[in-house]
XYZ file of C-alpha atoms in Angstrom:
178
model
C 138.757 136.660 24.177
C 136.383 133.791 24.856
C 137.276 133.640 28.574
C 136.833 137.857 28.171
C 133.200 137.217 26.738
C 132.413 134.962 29.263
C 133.588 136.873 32.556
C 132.166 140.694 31.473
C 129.058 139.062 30.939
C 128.796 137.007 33.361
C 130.128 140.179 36.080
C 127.280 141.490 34.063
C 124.697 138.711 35.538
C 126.061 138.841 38.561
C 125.354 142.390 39.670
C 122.361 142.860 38.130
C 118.710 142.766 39.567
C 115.965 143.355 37.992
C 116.054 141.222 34.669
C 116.865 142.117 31.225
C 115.710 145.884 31.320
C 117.313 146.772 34.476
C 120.751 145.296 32.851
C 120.859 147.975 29.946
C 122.751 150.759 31.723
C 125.393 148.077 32.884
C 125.655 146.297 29.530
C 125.903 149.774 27.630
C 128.813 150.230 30.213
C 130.392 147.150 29.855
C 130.070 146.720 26.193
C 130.385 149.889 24.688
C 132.148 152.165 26.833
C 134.695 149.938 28.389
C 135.157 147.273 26.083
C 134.108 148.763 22.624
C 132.603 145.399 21.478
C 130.153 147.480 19.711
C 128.844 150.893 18.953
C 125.877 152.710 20.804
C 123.483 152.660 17.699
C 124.539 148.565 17.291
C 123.573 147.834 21.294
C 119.816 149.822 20.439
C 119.614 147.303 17.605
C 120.432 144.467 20.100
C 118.217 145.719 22.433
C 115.487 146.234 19.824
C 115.837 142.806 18.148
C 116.308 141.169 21.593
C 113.321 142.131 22.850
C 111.436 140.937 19.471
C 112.940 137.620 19.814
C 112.108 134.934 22.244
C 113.699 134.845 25.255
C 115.503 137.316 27.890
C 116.640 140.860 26.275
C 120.117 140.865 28.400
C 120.987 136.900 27.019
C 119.712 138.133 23.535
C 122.101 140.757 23.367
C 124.982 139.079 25.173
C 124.690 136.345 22.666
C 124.590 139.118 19.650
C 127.643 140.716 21.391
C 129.720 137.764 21.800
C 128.914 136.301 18.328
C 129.608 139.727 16.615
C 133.335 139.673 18.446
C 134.213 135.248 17.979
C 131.202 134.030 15.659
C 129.519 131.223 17.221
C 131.291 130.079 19.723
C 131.582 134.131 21.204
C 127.458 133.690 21.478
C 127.775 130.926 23.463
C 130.466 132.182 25.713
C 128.397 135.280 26.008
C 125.765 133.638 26.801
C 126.673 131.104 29.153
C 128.358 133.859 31.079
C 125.542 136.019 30.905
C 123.447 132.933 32.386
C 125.843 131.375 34.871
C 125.634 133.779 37.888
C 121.588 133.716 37.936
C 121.458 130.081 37.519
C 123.558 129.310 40.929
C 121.900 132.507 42.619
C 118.668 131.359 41.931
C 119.277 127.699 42.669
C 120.414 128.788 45.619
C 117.907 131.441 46.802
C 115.405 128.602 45.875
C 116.321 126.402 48.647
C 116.042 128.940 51.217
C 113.658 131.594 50.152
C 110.542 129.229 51.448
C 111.779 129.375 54.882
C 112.488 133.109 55.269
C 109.680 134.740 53.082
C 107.664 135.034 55.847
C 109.607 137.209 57.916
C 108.981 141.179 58.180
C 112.348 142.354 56.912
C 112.464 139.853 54.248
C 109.175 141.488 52.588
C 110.332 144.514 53.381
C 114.113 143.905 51.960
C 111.443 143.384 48.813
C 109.873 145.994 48.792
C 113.100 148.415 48.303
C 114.448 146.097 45.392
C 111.379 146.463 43.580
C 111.476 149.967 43.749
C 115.282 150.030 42.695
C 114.177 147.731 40.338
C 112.051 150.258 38.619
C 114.448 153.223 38.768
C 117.218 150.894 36.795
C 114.241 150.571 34.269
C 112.869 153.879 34.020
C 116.967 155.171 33.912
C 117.282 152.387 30.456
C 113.921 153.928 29.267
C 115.069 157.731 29.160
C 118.633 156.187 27.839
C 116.953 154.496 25.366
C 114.257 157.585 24.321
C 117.297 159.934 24.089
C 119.228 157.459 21.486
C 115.830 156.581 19.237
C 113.925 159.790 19.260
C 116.013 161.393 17.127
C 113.953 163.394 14.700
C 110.372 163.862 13.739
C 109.248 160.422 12.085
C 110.507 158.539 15.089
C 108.810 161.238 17.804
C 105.732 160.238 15.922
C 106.386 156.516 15.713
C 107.147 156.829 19.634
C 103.914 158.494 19.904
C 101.571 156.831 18.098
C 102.584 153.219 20.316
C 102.898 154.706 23.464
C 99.339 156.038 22.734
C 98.257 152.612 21.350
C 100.052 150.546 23.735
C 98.246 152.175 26.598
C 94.862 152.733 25.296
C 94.657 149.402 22.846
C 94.631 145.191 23.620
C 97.087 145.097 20.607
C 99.886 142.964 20.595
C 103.353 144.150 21.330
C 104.130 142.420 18.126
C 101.904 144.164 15.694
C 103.480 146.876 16.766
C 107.434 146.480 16.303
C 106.114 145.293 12.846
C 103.718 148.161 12.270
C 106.688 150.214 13.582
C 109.201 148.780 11.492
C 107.095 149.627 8.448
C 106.185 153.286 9.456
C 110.447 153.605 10.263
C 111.611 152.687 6.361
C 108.223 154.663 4.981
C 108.904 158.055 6.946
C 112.487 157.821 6.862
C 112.366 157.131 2.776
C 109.515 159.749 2.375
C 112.059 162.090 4.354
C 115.428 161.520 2.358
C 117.307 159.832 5.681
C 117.991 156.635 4.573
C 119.808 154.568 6.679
């Protein structure tokens, strides 16, 4: 199972670009549809308290997966595999990116991951959406820090906390306790 934990996740890191966001569709694959390591609702909650920890969302999770499935040493499995592939890629794209970054078809090659990039994103976001917006408090919890998100300075952190709060209050003050 260790060897397991390591391998998905590290298949995982491997065929991913774009960071942690752009990994959500392929980890919701992985873990809960092929390998039913955890639930739909339990991946959110990964998602949502990896991206309120520090560090990368996708390692986050992985190490949440893999330590819900062996205890510790699942984490670090997960984890490690999660990390492996990126560390040689990148170690090697580092020693050769310099020399070729200059060309035309390089930038351009770029240009079209970036905008991949941001349709693996955007697909996570309306994934995402449809799994959290569920009912009315959490339409108006989604509203009220998209609106302040764009149109405020405030931290990202004030509001998962704010957001936390308004989540037991509305759902307590509605009868849907969790």
């Amino acid at each position: 199972m260790l060897l397991d934990l390591f391998l998905t996740f590290a298949k995982v890191g491997v065929m991913t670009f774009g960071g942690g966001y752009a990994m959500l569709p392929i980890l919701q694959r992985e873990v809960v549809d092929r390998r039913h390591w955890s639930t739909e609702e339990e991946l959110m909650d990964y998602f949502a308290i990896g991206q309120c920890t520090p560090g990368i969302i996708a390692i986050n999770t992985a190490t949440f997966v893999g330590q819900k499935n062996r205890g510790i040493w699942g984490g670090i499995f997960a984890t490690l595999g999660m990390v492996f592939p990126s560390l040689i890629i990148i170690s090697t794209l580092a020693g050769v990116i310099g020399a070729f970054s200059h060309l035309i078809w390089v930038q351009q090659a770029f240009a079209g991951i970036r905008v991949c990039v941001c349709v693996l994103i955007l697909n996570a976001v309306v994934k995402l959406f449809k799994k959290a917006v569920v009912d009315l408090p959490t339409l108006l919890i989604f509203a009220v820090v998209t609106l302040g998100s764009f149109l405020t300075p405030i931290s990202p952190v004030l509001f998962v906390l704010v957001s936390a709060v308004s989540g037991i209050i509305l759902k307590n003050l509605g009868g849907k306790k969790r």
